[in-house]
GROMACS .gro file of C-alpha atoms in nm:
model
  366
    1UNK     CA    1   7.700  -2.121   9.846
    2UNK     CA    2   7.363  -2.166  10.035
    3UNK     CA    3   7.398  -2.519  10.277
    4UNK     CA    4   7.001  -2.556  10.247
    5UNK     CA    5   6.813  -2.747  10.009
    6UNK     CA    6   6.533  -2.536   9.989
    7UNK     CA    7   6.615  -2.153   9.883
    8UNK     CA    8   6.458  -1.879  10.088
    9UNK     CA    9   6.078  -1.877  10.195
   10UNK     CA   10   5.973  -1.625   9.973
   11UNK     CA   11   6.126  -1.766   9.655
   12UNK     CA   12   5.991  -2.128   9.756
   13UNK     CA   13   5.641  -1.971   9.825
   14UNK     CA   14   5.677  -1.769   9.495
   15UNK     CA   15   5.805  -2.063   9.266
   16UNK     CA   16   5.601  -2.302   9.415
   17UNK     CA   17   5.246  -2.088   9.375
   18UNK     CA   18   5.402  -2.009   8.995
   19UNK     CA   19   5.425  -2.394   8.994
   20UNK     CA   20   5.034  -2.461   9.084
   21UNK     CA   21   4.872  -2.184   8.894
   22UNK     CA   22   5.030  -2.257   8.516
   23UNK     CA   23   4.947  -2.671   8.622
   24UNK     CA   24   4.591  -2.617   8.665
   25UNK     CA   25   4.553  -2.397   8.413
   26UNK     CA   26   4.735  -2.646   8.154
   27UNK     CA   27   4.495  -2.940   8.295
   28UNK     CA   28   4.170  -2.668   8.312
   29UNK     CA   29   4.223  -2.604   7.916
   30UNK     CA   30   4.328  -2.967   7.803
   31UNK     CA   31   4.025  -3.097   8.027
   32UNK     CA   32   3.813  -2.880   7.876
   33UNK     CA   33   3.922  -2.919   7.509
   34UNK     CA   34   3.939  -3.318   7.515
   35UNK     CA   35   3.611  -3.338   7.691
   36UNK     CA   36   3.441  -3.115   7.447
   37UNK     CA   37   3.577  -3.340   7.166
   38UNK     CA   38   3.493  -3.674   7.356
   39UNK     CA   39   3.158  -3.553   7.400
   40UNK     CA   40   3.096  -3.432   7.054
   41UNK     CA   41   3.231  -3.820   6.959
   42UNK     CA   42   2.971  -3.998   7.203
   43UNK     CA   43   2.690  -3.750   7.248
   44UNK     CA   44   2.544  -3.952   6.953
   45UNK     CA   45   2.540  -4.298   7.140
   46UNK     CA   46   2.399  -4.169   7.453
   47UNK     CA   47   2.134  -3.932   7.206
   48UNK     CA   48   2.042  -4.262   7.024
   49UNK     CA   49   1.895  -4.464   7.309
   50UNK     CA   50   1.539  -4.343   7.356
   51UNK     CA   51   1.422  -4.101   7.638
   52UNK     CA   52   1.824  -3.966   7.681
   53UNK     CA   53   1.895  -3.574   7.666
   54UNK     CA   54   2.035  -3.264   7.836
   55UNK     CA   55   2.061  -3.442   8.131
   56UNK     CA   56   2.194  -3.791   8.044
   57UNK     CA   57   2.481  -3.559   7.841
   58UNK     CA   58   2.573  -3.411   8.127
   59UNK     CA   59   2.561  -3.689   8.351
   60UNK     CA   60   2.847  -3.818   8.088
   61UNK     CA   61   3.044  -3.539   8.130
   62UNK     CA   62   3.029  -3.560   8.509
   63UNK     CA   63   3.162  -3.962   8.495
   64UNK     CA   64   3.406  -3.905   8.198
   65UNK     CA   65   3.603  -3.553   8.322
   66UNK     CA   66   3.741  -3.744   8.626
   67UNK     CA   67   3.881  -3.978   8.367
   68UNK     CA   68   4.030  -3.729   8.180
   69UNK     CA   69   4.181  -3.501   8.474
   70UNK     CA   70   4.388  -3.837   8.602
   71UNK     CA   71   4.494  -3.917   8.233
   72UNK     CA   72   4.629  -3.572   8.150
   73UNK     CA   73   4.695  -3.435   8.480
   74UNK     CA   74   5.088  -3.531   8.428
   75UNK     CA   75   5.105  -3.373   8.134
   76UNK     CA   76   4.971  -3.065   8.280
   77UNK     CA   77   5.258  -3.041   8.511
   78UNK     CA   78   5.502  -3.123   8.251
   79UNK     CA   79   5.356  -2.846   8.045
   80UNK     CA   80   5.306  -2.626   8.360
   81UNK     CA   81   5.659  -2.668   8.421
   82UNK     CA   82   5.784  -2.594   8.092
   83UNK     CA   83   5.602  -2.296   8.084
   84UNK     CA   84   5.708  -2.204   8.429
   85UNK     CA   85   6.036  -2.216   8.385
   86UNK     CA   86   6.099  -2.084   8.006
   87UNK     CA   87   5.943  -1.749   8.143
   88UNK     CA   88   6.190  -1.745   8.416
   89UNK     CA   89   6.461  -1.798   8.227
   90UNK     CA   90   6.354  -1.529   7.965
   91UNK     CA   91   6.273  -1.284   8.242
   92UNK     CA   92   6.661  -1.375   8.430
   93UNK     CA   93   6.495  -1.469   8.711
   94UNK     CA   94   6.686  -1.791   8.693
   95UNK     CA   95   7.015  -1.594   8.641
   96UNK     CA   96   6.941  -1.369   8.950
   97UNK     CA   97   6.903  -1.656   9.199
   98UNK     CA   98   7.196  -1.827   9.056
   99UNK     CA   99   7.385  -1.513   9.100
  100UNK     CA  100   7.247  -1.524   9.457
  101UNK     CA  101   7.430  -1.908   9.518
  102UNK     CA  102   7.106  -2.153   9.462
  103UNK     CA  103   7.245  -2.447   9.270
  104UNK     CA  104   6.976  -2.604   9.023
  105UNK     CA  105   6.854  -2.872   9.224
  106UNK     CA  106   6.768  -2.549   9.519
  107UNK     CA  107   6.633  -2.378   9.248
  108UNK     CA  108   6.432  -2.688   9.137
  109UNK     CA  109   6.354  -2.802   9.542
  110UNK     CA  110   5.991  -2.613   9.571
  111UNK     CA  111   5.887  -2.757   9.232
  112UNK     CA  112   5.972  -3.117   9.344
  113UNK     CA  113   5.777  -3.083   9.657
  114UNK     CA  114   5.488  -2.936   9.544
  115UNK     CA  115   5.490  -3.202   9.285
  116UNK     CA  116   5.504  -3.441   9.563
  117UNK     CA  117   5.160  -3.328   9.673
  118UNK     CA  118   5.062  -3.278   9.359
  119UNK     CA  119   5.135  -3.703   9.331
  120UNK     CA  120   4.969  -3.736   9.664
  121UNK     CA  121   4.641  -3.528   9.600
  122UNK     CA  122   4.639  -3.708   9.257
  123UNK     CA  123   4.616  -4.093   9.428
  124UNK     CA  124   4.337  -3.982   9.655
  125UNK     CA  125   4.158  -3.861   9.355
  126UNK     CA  126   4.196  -4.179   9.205
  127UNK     CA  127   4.158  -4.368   9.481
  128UNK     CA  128   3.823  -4.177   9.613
  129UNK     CA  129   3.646  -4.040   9.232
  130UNK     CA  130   3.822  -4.212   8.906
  131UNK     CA  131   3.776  -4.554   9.054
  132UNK     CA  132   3.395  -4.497   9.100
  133UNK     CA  133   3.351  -4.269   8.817
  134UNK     CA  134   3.495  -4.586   8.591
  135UNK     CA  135   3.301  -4.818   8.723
  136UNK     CA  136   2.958  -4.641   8.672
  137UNK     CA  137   3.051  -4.527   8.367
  138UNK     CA  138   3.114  -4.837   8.273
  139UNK     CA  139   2.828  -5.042   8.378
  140UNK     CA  140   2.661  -4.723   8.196
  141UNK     CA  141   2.814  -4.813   7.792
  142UNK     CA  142   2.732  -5.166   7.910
  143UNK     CA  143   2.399  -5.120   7.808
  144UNK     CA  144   2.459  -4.841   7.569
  145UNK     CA  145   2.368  -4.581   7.777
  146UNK     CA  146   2.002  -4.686   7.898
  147UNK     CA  147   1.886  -4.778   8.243
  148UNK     CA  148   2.143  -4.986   8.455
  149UNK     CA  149   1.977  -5.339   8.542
  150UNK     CA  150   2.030  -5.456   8.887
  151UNK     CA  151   2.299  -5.751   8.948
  152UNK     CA  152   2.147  -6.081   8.899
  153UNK     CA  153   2.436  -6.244   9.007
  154UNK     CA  154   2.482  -6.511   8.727
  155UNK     CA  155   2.809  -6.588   8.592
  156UNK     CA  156   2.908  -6.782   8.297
  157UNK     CA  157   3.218  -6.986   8.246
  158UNK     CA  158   3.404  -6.934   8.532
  159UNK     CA  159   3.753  -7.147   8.550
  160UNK     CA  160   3.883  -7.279   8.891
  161UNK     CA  161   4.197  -7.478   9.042
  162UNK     CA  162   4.166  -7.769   9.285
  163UNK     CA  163   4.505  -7.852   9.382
  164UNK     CA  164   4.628  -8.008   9.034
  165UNK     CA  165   4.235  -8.022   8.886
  166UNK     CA  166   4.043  -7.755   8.725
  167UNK     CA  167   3.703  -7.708   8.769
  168UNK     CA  168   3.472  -7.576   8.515
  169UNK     CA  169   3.113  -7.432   8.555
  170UNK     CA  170   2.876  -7.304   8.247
  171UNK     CA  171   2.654  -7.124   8.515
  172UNK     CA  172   2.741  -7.014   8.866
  173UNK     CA  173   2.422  -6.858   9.013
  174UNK     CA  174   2.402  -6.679   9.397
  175UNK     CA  175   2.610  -6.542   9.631
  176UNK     CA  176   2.821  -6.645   9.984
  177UNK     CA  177   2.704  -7.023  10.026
  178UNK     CA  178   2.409  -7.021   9.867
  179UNK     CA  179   2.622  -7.086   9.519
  180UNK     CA  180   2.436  -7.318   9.265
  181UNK     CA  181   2.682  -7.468   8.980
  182UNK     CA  182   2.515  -7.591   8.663
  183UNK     CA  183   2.662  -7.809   8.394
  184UNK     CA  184   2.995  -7.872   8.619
  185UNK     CA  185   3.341  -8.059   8.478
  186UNK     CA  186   3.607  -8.178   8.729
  187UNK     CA  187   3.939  -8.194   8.501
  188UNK     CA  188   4.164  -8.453   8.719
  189UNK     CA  189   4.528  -8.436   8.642
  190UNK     CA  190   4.815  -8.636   8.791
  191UNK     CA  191   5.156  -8.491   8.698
  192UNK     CA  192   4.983  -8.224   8.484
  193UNK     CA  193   4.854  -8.533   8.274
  194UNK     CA  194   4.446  -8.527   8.194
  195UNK     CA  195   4.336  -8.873   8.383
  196UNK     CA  196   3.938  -8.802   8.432
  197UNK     CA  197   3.647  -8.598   8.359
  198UNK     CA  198   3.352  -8.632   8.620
  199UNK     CA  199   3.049  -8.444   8.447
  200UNK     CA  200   2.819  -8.348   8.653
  201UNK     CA  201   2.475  -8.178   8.568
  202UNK     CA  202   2.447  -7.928   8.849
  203UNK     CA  203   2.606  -7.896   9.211
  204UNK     CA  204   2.622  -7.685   9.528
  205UNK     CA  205   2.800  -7.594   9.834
  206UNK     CA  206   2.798  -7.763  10.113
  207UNK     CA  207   2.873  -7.510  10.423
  208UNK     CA  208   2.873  -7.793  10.684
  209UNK     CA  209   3.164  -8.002  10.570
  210UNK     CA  210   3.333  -7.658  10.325
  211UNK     CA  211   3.350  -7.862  10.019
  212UNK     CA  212   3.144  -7.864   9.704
  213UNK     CA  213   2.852  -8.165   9.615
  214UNK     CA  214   2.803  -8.246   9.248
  215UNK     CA  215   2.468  -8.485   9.209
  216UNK     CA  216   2.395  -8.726   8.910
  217UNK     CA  217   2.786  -8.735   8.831
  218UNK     CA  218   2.914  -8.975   8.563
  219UNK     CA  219   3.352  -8.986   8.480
  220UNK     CA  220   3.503  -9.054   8.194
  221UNK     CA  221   3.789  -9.284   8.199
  222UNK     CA  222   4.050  -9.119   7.949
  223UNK     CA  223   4.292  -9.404   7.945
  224UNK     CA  224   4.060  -9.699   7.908
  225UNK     CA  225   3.779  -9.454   7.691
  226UNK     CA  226   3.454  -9.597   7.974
  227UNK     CA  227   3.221  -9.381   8.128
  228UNK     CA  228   3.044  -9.475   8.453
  229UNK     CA  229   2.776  -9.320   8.637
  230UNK     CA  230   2.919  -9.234   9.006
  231UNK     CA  231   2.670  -9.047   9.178
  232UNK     CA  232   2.740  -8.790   9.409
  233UNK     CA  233   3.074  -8.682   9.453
  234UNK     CA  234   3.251  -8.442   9.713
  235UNK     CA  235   3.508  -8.242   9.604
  236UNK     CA  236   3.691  -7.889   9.623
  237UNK     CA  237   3.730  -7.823  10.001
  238UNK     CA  238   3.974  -7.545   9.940
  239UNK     CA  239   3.761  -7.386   9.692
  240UNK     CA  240   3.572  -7.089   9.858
  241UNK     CA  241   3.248  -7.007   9.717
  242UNK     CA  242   3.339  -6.623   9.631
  243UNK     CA  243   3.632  -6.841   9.344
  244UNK     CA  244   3.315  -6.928   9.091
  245UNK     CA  245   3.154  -6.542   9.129
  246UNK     CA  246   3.481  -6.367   9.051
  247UNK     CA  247   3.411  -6.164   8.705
  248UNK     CA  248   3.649  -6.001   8.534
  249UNK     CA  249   3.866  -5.698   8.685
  250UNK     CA  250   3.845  -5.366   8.548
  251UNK     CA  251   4.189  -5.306   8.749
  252UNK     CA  252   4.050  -4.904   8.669
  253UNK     CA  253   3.712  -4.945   8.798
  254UNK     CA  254   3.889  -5.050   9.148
  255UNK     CA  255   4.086  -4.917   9.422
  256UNK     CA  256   4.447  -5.001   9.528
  257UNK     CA  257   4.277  -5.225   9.809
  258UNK     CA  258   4.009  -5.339   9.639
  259UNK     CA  259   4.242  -5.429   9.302
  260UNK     CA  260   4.499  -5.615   9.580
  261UNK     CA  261   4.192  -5.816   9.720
  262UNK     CA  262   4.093  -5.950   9.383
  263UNK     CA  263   4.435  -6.029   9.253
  264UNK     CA  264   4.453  -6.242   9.592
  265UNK     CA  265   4.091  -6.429   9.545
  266UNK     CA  266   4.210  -6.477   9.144
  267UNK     CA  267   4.516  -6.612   9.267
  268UNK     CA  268   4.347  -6.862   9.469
  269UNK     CA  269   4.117  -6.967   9.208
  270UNK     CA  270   4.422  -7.003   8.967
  271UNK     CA  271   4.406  -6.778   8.723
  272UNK     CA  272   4.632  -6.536   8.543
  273UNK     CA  273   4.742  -6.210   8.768
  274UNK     CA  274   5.035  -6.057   8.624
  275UNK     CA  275   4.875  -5.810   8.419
  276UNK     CA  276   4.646  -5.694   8.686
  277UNK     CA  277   4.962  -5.706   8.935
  278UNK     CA  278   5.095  -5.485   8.700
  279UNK     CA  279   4.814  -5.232   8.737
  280UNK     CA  280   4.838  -5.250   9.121
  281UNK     CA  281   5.207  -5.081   9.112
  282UNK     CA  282   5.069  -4.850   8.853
  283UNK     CA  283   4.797  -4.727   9.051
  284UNK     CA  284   5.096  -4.570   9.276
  285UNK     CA  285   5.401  -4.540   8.977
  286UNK     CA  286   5.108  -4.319   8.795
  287UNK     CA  287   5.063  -4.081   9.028
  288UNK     CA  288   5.438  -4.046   9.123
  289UNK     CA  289   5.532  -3.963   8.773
  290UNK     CA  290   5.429  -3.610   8.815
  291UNK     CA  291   5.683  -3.619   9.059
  292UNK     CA  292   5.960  -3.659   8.740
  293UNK     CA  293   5.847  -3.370   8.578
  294UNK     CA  294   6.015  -3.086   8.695
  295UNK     CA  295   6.334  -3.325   8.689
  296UNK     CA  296   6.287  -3.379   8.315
  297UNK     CA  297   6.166  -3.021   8.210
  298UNK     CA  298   6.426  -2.870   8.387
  299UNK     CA  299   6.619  -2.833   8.104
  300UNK     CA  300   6.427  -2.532   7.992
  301UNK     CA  301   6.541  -2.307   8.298
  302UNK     CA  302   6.891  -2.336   8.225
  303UNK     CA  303   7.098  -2.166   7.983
  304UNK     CA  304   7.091  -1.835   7.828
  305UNK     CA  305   6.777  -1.676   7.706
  306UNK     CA  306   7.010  -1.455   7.464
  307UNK     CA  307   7.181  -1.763   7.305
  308UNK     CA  308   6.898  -1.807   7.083
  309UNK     CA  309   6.823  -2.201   7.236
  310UNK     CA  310   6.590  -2.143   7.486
  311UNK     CA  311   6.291  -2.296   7.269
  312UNK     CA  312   6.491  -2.599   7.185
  313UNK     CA  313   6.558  -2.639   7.521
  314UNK     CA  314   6.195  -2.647   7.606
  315UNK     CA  315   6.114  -2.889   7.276
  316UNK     CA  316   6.372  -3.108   7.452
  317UNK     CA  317   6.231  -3.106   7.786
  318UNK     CA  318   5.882  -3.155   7.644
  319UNK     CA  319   6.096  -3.464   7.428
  320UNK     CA  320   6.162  -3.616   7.736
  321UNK     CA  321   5.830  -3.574   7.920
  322UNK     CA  322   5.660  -3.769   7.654
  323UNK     CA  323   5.914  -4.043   7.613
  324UNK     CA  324   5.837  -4.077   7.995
  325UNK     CA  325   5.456  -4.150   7.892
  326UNK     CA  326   5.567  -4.347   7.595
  327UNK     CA  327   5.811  -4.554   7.753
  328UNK     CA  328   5.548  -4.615   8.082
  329UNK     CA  329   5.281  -4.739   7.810
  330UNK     CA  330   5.531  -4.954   7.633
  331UNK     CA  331   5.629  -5.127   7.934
  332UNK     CA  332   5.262  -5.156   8.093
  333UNK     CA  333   5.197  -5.367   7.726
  334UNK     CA  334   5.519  -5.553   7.801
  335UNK     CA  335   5.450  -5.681   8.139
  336UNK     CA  336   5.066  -5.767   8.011
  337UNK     CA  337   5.264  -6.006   7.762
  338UNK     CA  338   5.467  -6.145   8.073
  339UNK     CA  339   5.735  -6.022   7.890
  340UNK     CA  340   5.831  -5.799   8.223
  341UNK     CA  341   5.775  -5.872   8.605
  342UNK     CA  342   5.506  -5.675   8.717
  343UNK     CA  343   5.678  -5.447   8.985
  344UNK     CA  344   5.934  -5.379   8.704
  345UNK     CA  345   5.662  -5.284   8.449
  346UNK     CA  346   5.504  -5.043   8.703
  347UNK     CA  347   5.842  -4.875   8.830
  348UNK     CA  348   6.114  -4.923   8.535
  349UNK     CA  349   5.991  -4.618   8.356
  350UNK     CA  350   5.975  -4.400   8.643
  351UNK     CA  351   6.306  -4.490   8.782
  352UNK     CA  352   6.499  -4.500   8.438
  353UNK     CA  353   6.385  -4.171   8.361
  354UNK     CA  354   6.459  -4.031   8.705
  355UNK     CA  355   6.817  -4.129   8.598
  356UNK     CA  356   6.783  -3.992   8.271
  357UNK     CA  357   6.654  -3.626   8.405
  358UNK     CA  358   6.941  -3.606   8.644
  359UNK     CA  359   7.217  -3.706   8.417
  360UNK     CA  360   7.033  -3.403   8.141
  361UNK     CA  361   7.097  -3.155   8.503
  362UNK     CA  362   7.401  -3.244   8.578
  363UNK     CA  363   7.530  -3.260   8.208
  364UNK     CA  364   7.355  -2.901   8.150
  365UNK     CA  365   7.431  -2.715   8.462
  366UNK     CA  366   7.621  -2.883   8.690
   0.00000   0.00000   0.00000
């Protein structure tokens, strides 16, 4: 019995190049099927605004294939594998280097690491492409496919926390500390009970003393039902101006630091992050998962060819790939709901099913 992990350099180089070539074949054909059908679905969208053709197609398929090559690229290696090692298995190349003393998880050793940087190459992709592709793609549907406006920096609507208050603005307008506030409600609570409402009918901030100025403020008493004209009034000196701009997050329009950075500003401004939290783990759970599928299709590589079972055996390992991505999805939903922690939405799937594809190789070969 071989003492190394890995077998012998020529059958890593030879399983691991096996490995890559039926992967990017997988993810060449499904990229190029879905985004033929995607296209034939939206090419009448883009068509319909006036001026669009050839070129504004194409510039579609250019943002939207990114898209689709992080979506499906774990499948692709779950298929890749499956593929991989059902032809191995039917040509006794598994029996031979079994015969030779590799145990499965040798055997299975190059496919793990090249699915490592397989995960690896697949977060820089994200991190460097998808997240920019997104994001100009979706500014693009926006305004159904025309010419992208430049940002005009208004805001509507935007919900802040001042200690135990909340802060409401119907218009934030500007940037930095040139923020102007328009139709303005200060929400004063003591012990989470409503107490007054200063209305105020613009405001601005005031760099000098870090707070925020509301002018021509009256507050409503809610106990005693009076309203009294108090004139200007100084508040928020905690509140930072960039709190009123925030818009909403496209957690797949950012990067992993850019995503972090505006789950920390909407924390601030006290607002909901534990969906968005849960997209932060994802962004590096996602990319790890094609680290799983070897582990999980696996099951198609042992056994005998001869016995007749060597297709269920690859049904089961494609079973278990796609409970992976169904389970992942389910639990994604869950922790939007609050219903799971957001590291545990991101990494439960990944690490149950690590579990699962072990005990399925240990149970079937071991």
């Amino acid at each position: 019995m071989q003492l190394n992990f890995f077998p012998s350099r020529q059958i890593s180089w030879y399983m691991a190049r096996l490995f890559l070539t039926r992967t990017f074949a997988v993810l060449m054909l499904l990229v190029v099927v879905l985004q033929t059908l995607d296209l034939l679905g939206n090419s009448g969208d883009i068509l319909s605004y006036p001026g669009n053709g050839d070129p504004e197609l194409w510039h579609y398929v250019g943002l939207r294939a990114p898209q689709i090559v992080a979506r499906f690229l774990p499948f692709s290696v779950l298929l890749g594998t499956l593929v991989m090692l059902a032809t191995l298995n039917q040509n006794s190349e598994i029996i031979s280097m079994k015969a030779a003393g590799l145990s499965a998880h040798q055997i299975l050793a190059p496919l793990i690491a090249t699915a490592l940087g397989v995960s690896v190459i697949s977060f820089a992709f994200n991190e460097r492409i998808v997240a920019r592709s997104t994001a100009a793609l979706s500014a693009w549907q926006a305004v159904d496919y025309g010419p992208i406006p430049p940002d005009s920096g208004v805001k509507s609507n935007p919900w802040v926390r001042d200690g135990n208050n909340l802060v409401n603005a119907a218009i934030v307008a500007g940037r930095g500390t040139e923020v102007q506030l328009r139709k303005v409600q200060i929400y004063n609570r003591i012990n989470n009970s409503l107490t007054t409402i200063v209305q105020a009918p613009k405001g601005h901030y005031d760099a000098a003393s870090k707070s925020w100025l509301l002018e021509g403020a009256r507050q409503f008493d809610v106990a005693r039902g009076t309203v009294r004209n108090v004139g200007t009034v100084r508040f928020g000196r905690d509140i930072r101006p960039d709190q009123f701009t925030l818009a909403k997050v496209d957690p797949d329009a950012l990067t992993f630091r850019e995503l972090q950075a505006a789950i920390s500003d909407l924390h601030d401004a006290g607002r909901p992050t534990a969906e968005l939290e849960g997209s932060l783990w994802h962004k590096l759970s996602g990319p790890l998962s094609a680290l799983l599928m070897p582990i999980l299709g696996s099951v198609a590589a042992f056994g005998l060819a001869r016995s007749g079972q060597l297709f269920m055996r690859a049904v089961l390992g494609m079973a278990l790939g796609f409970a992976y991505f169904v389970a992942d999805n389910f639990s994604l939903a869950m922790g939007s709901l609050g219903a799971y922690p957001p590291v545990l939405a991101a990494w439960a799937p990944f690490f149950l099913f690590l579990l699962v594809g072990e005990t399925v190789l240990f149970r079937t070969e071991e």
